[in-house]
Amino acid sequence: YGGMGLDFSYSVAVAEELGSIRCAGIPMAIGVQTGMATPALTRFGSHELKKQFLVPTIAGDFVACLGISEVGAGSDVANIKTTAVRKGDEYVINGGKMWITSGSQADWMCLLANTSEGPPHRNKSLICLPMNLPGIHVAKKIDKLGMRSSDTAQIFFEDVRVPCRNLIGEEGKGFTYQMLQFQEERLWGAATTLTQMETIIKETVDYTRQRKVFGQPVLHNQTVHFRLAELATEVELLRALLHRAVALYVEGKDVTKFASMAKLKAGRLTREVTDSCLQFWGGMGFTSDVLVSRFYRDLRLVSIGGGTDETMLSIICKYMDVLPRK
């Protein structure tokens, strides 16, 4: 279908390199295209669907978005309310989606919707939804704290009709497909932060070496150079965890626990690195002129998007068998 047929470790290598871009919004938008909106279609979609949607997306002719989150259901995927009711050979879709990356410009959406009245983990399906159909309303482009180069939309559906053949895989398997996709999404997200954090640390070293306070470089203060050494060590530990998880994933193992750990650590460590380094920039760190302030805003999303830190902790606890049972 136009791809190179490489395993997921190559995607992670690309993700790490995209971290060299001096903002986080662009790597995120590319990640949605390659690792969030398309994996389920790649694994479970029909040949016809792949020709219609996957081929032009891989070629870069189509922009894809992922329609999961809603106003009342972000990390709580099972609680989505959007419905796709089968009528003849079509689904009629009603509801809305929120926080949709690339939603204002997407050509199609990988939509998760309730296709039956059954249990919440078995009543959902994934559907390839062209974004030019009647009844699709892009309500607004959301004004955000960070990731400002990436458009994020709120979208409503009113009696949107889409052919039943646009169903990805089996009806009712959408939640399961989405959970599989989250492994790749979370590993990708962790990978992009590595180079970003290394860049912040390096630029902070350079700035504090030449910036003098009380007659000596800021870097010569032990509290500064020790802290930077600690942060650099934490980044390398995250890289080791990520690469272990990716190696197991390529072998076909379930790495949900390790992917959740990497995502959790990436979210918390980006906050730690950007906050500590911004402090060492002093007043300059509080301006929009330096990279550290942009990453301070952009990377705050890592602890929220793709599953909050708290959701990651719940997943890890589940795999440790310490999560209280209902």
mmCIF file of N, CA and C in Angstrom, residues 8 27-45 49-50 52-58 62-69 99-103 105-112 125-131 166-169 174 177-186 188 306:
data_model
loop_
_atom_site.group_PDB
_atom_site.id
_atom_site.type_symbol
_atom_site.label_atom_id
_atom_site.label_comp_id
_atom_site.label_asym_id
_atom_site.label_seq_id
_atom_site.Cartn_x
_atom_site.Cartn_y
_atom_site.Cartn_z
ATOM 1 N N PHE A 8 8.205 -1.868 13.720
ATOM 2 C CA PHE A 8 7.881 -0.670 14.492
ATOM 3 C C PHE A 8 9.120 0.031 15.049
ATOM 4 N N PRO A 27 5.887 17.048 15.386
ATOM 5 C CA PRO A 27 6.009 15.601 15.629
ATOM 6 C C PRO A 27 4.694 14.957 16.061
ATOM 7 N N MET A 28 3.884 15.674 16.845
ATOM 8 C CA MET A 28 2.601 15.116 17.273
ATOM 9 C C MET A 28 1.669 14.905 16.082
ATOM 10 N N ALA A 29 1.606 15.884 15.188
ATOM 11 C CA ALA A 29 0.724 15.769 14.025
ATOM 12 C C ALA A 29 1.151 14.616 13.119
ATOM 13 N N ILE A 30 2.468 14.465 12.933
ATOM 14 C CA ILE A 30 2.967 13.347 12.126
ATOM 15 C C ILE A 30 2.666 12.024 12.822
ATOM 16 N N GLY A 31 2.805 12.010 14.149
ATOM 17 C CA GLY A 31 2.518 10.800 14.915
ATOM 18 C C GLY A 31 1.065 10.365 14.808
ATOM 19 N N VAL A 32 0.153 11.322 14.767
ATOM 20 C CA VAL A 32 -1.262 10.993 14.578
ATOM 21 C C VAL A 32 -1.458 10.297 13.239
ATOM 22 N N GLN A 33 -0.790 10.798 12.222
ATOM 23 C CA GLN A 33 -0.911 10.243 10.874
ATOM 24 C C GLN A 33 -0.344 8.818 10.791
ATOM 25 N N THR A 34 0.823 8.615 11.386
ATOM 26 C CA THR A 34 1.541 7.350 11.186
ATOM 27 C C THR A 34 1.259 6.300 12.254
ATOM 28 N N GLY A 35 0.964 6.750 13.482
ATOM 29 C CA GLY A 35 0.888 5.786 14.566
ATOM 30 C C GLY A 35 -0.398 5.780 15.369
ATOM 31 N N MET A 36 -1.366 6.603 14.976
ATOM 32 C CA MET A 36 -2.603 6.684 15.759
ATOM 33 C C MET A 36 -3.854 6.480 14.908
ATOM 34 N N ALA A 37 -3.932 7.165 13.775
ATOM 35 C CA ALA A 37 -5.133 7.075 12.946
ATOM 36 C C ALA A 37 -5.103 5.894 11.979
ATOM 37 N N THR A 38 -3.929 5.330 11.717
ATOM 38 C CA THR A 38 -3.816 4.319 10.665
ATOM 39 C C THR A 38 -3.508 2.879 11.099
ATOM 40 N N PRO A 39 -2.989 2.610 12.311
ATOM 41 C CA PRO A 39 -2.631 1.215 12.641
ATOM 42 C C PRO A 39 -3.795 0.232 12.557
ATOM 43 N N ALA A 40 -4.982 0.606 13.058
ATOM 44 C CA ALA A 40 -6.120 -0.320 13.018
ATOM 45 C C ALA A 40 -6.528 -0.615 11.576
ATOM 46 N N LEU A 41 -6.522 0.420 10.734
ATOM 47 C CA LEU A 41 -6.840 0.227 9.322
ATOM 48 C C LEU A 41 -5.815 -0.700 8.675
ATOM 49 N N THR A 42 -4.547 -0.514 9.008
ATOM 50 C CA THR A 42 -3.486 -1.342 8.454
ATOM 51 C C THR A 42 -3.663 -2.808 8.851
ATOM 52 N N ARG A 43 -3.992 -3.051 10.126
ATOM 53 C CA ARG A 43 -4.089 -4.418 10.635
ATOM 54 C C ARG A 43 -5.389 -5.107 10.237
ATOM 55 N N PHE A 44 -6.495 -4.380 10.310
ATOM 56 C CA PHE A 44 -7.801 -5.031 10.239
ATOM 57 C C PHE A 44 -8.693 -4.570 9.081
ATOM 58 N N GLY A 45 -8.298 -3.528 8.361
ATOM 59 C CA GLY A 45 -9.141 -3.001 7.298
ATOM 60 C C GLY A 45 -9.171 -3.885 6.068
ATOM 61 N N LEU A 49 -10.793 -0.724 1.621
ATOM 62 C CA LEU A 49 -10.610 0.419 2.518
ATOM 63 C C LEU A 49 -9.171 0.913 2.505
ATOM 64 N N LYS A 50 -8.237 -0.016 2.466
ATOM 65 C CA LYS A 50 -6.830 0.372 2.442
ATOM 66 C C LYS A 50 -6.503 1.140 1.165
ATOM 67 N N GLN A 52 -8.595 2.920 -0.557
ATOM 68 C CA GLN A 52 -9.291 4.204 -0.535
ATOM 69 C C GLN A 52 -8.682 5.195 0.446
ATOM 70 N N PHE A 53 -8.252 4.698 1.630
ATOM 71 C CA PHE A 53 -7.813 5.613 2.684
ATOM 72 C C PHE A 53 -6.328 5.481 3.052
ATOM 73 N N LEU A 54 -5.814 4.259 3.116
ATOM 74 C CA LEU A 54 -4.443 4.083 3.590
ATOM 75 C C LEU A 54 -3.416 4.516 2.556
ATOM 76 N N VAL A 55 -3.623 4.140 1.295
ATOM 77 C CA VAL A 55 -2.657 4.475 0.241
ATOM 78 C C VAL A 55 -2.417 5.980 0.153
ATOM 79 N N PRO A 56 -3.476 6.811 0.020
ATOM 80 C CA PRO A 56 -3.223 8.259 -0.066
ATOM 81 C C PRO A 56 -2.698 8.864 1.245
ATOM 82 N N THR A 57 -2.984 8.207 2.379
ATOM 83 C CA THR A 57 -2.475 8.714 3.658
ATOM 84 C C THR A 57 -0.985 8.456 3.766
ATOM 85 N N ILE A 58 -0.539 7.257 3.384
ATOM 86 C CA ILE A 58 0.888 6.948 3.376
ATOM 87 C C ILE A 58 1.625 7.860 2.396
ATOM 88 N N PHE A 62 -3.441 12.539 1.754
ATOM 89 C CA PHE A 62 -4.546 12.688 2.706
ATOM 90 C C PHE A 62 -3.979 12.986 4.091
ATOM 91 N N VAL A 63 -4.680 13.852 4.822
ATOM 92 C CA VAL A 63 -4.417 14.057 6.247
ATOM 93 C C VAL A 63 -5.457 13.259 7.022
ATOM 94 N N ALA A 64 -5.000 12.474 8.002
ATOM 95 C CA ALA A 64 -5.897 11.653 8.810
ATOM 96 C C ALA A 64 -5.976 12.200 10.223
ATOM 97 N N CYS A 65 -7.110 11.969 10.878
ATOM 98 C CA CYS A 65 -7.237 12.301 12.292
ATOM 99 C C CYS A 65 -7.894 11.129 13.014
ATOM 100 N N LEU A 66 -7.769 11.120 14.329
ATOM 101 C CA LEU A 66 -8.309 10.038 15.149
ATOM 102 C C LEU A 66 -9.450 10.583 16.000
ATOM 103 N N GLY A 67 -10.640 10.014 15.841
ATOM 104 C CA GLY A 67 -11.824 10.498 16.550
ATOM 105 C C GLY A 67 -12.185 9.608 17.721
ATOM 106 N N ILE A 68 -11.542 9.809 18.850
ATOM 107 C CA ILE A 68 -11.823 9.023 20.052
ATOM 108 C C ILE A 68 -12.428 9.903 21.148
ATOM 109 N N SER A 69 -11.670 10.903 21.604
ATOM 110 C CA SER A 69 -12.062 11.715 22.758
ATOM 111 C C SER A 69 -13.335 12.513 22.501
ATOM 112 N N TRP A 99 -10.920 17.624 21.090
ATOM 113 C CA TRP A 99 -9.456 17.507 21.151
ATOM 114 C C TRP A 99 -8.906 16.719 19.968
ATOM 115 N N ILE A 100 -9.460 16.932 18.776
ATOM 116 C CA ILE A 100 -9.061 16.136 17.611
ATOM 117 C C ILE A 100 -7.900 16.811 16.883
ATOM 118 N N THR A 101 -6.716 16.229 17.034
ATOM 119 C CA THR A 101 -5.526 16.753 16.369
ATOM 120 C C THR A 101 -5.674 16.643 14.856
ATOM 121 N N SER A 102 -5.381 17.740 14.152
ATOM 122 C CA SER A 102 -5.508 17.869 12.698
ATOM 123 C C SER A 102 -6.968 17.838 12.237
ATOM 124 N N GLY A 103 -7.912 17.967 13.173
ATOM 125 C CA GLY A 103 -9.328 17.860 12.834
ATOM 126 C C GLY A 103 -9.836 18.924 11.881
ATOM 127 N N GLN A 105 -8.277 20.129 9.330
ATOM 128 C CA GLN A 105 -7.766 19.969 7.958
ATOM 129 C C GLN A 105 -7.817 18.532 7.463
ATOM 130 N N ALA A 106 -8.331 17.616 8.302
ATOM 131 C CA ALA A 106 -8.272 16.194 7.948
ATOM 132 C C ALA A 106 -9.172 15.855 6.761
ATOM 133 N N ASP A 107 -8.710 14.915 5.942
ATOM 134 C CA ASP A 107 -9.509 14.381 4.839
ATOM 135 C C ASP A 107 -10.397 13.239 5.308
ATOM 136 N N TRP A 108 -9.939 12.513 6.338
ATOM 137 C CA TRP A 108 -10.763 11.433 6.884
ATOM 138 C C TRP A 108 -10.420 11.211 8.352
ATOM 139 N N MET A 109 -11.367 10.605 9.046
ATOM 140 C CA MET A 109 -11.214 10.330 10.473
ATOM 141 C C MET A 109 -11.362 8.842 10.729
ATOM 142 N N CYS A 110 -10.484 8.306 11.581
ATOM 143 C CA CYS A 110 -10.677 6.963 12.117
ATOM 144 C C CYS A 110 -11.565 7.140 13.348
ATOM 145 N N LEU A 111 -12.847 6.888 13.176
ATOM 146 C CA LEU A 111 -13.868 7.227 14.174
ATOM 147 C C LEU A 111 -14.225 6.020 15.036
ATOM 148 N N LEU A 112 -14.235 6.215 16.344
ATOM 149 C CA LEU A 112 -14.749 5.218 17.272
ATOM 150 C C LEU A 112 -16.147 5.631 17.696
ATOM 151 N N SER A 125 -17.194 0.324 17.433
ATOM 152 C CA SER A 125 -16.570 -0.044 16.161
ATOM 153 C C SER A 125 -15.764 1.133 15.633
ATOM 154 N N LEU A 126 -14.753 0.819 14.830
ATOM 155 C CA LEU A 126 -13.958 1.844 14.153
ATOM 156 C C LEU A 126 -14.433 1.968 12.711
ATOM 157 N N ILE A 127 -14.591 3.196 12.263
ATOM 158 C CA ILE A 127 -15.141 3.473 10.929
ATOM 159 C C ILE A 127 -14.262 4.513 10.234
ATOM 160 N N CYS A 128 -13.952 4.281 8.966
ATOM 161 C CA CYS A 128 -13.277 5.291 8.152
ATOM 162 C C CYS A 128 -14.316 6.320 7.700
ATOM 163 N N LEU A 129 -14.169 7.532 8.182
ATOM 164 C CA LEU A 129 -15.176 8.564 7.946
ATOM 165 C C LEU A 129 -14.595 9.710 7.114
ATOM 166 N N PRO A 130 -14.990 9.843 5.834
ATOM 167 C CA PRO A 130 -14.561 11.003 5.053
ATOM 168 C C PRO A 130 -15.078 12.286 5.708
ATOM 169 N N MET A 131 -14.237 13.302 5.799
ATOM 170 C CA MET A 131 -14.606 14.506 6.533
ATOM 171 C C MET A 131 -15.362 15.529 5.691
ATOM 172 N N ASN A 166 -17.314 0.878 5.167
ATOM 173 C CA ASN A 166 -16.228 1.662 5.752
ATOM 174 C C ASN A 166 -15.856 1.189 7.156
ATOM 175 N N LEU A 167 -16.544 0.161 7.640
ATOM 176 C CA LEU A 167 -16.215 -0.440 8.934
ATOM 177 C C LEU A 167 -14.827 -1.077 8.881
ATOM 178 N N ILE A 168 -14.003 -0.791 9.896
ATOM 179 C CA ILE A 168 -12.677 -1.401 9.994
ATOM 180 C C ILE A 168 -12.800 -2.706 10.772
ATOM 181 N N GLY A 169 -12.468 -3.821 10.138
ATOM 182 C CA GLY A 169 -12.521 -5.119 10.810
ATOM 183 C C GLY A 169 -13.945 -5.534 11.136
ATOM 184 N N GLY A 174 -14.142 -2.463 18.020
ATOM 185 C CA GLY A 174 -13.444 -1.185 17.972
ATOM 186 C C GLY A 174 -12.652 -0.858 19.219
ATOM 187 N N TYR A 177 -9.485 -2.966 19.197
ATOM 188 C CA TYR A 177 -8.544 -2.445 18.207
ATOM 189 C C TYR A 177 -7.853 -1.179 18.729
ATOM 190 N N GLN A 178 -8.639 -0.328 19.383
ATOM 191 C CA GLN A 178 -8.099 0.934 19.878
ATOM 192 C C GLN A 178 -7.084 0.700 20.995
ATOM 193 N N MET A 179 -7.352 -0.256 21.859
ATOM 194 C CA MET A 179 -6.413 -0.559 22.940
ATOM 195 C C MET A 179 -5.080 -1.069 22.378
ATOM 196 N N LEU A 180 -5.132 -1.866 21.305
ATOM 197 C CA LEU A 180 -3.901 -2.329 20.658
ATOM 198 C C LEU A 180 -3.111 -1.146 20.099
ATOM 199 N N GLN A 181 -3.827 -0.217 19.492
ATOM 200 C CA GLN A 181 -3.191 0.958 18.900
ATOM 201 C C GLN A 181 -2.519 1.829 19.945
ATOM 202 N N PHE A 182 -3.075 1.868 21.149
ATOM 203 C CA PHE A 182 -2.509 2.719 22.193
ATOM 204 C C PHE A 182 -1.072 2.341 22.531
ATOM 205 N N GLN A 183 -0.695 1.066 22.371
ATOM 206 C CA GLN A 183 0.697 0.680 22.637
ATOM 207 C C GLN A 183 1.647 1.482 21.754
ATOM 208 N N GLU A 184 1.332 1.538 20.457
ATOM 209 C CA GLU A 184 2.197 2.264 19.529
ATOM 210 C C GLU A 184 2.153 3.765 19.795
ATOM 211 N N GLU A 185 0.964 4.287 20.067
ATOM 212 C CA GLU A 185 0.825 5.727 20.314
ATOM 213 C C GLU A 185 1.682 6.164 21.500
ATOM 214 N N ARG A 186 1.641 5.375 22.569
ATOM 215 C CA ARG A 186 2.353 5.768 23.786
ATOM 216 C C ARG A 186 3.855 5.609 23.637
ATOM 217 N N TRP A 188 5.468 5.892 20.727
ATOM 218 C CA TRP A 188 5.831 7.002 19.839
ATOM 219 C C TRP A 188 5.957 8.289 20.647
ATOM 220 N N GLY A 306 -3.413 11.171 25.058
ATOM 221 C CA GLY A 306 -3.123 9.747 24.863
ATOM 222 C C GLY A 306 -3.276 8.927 26.124
#
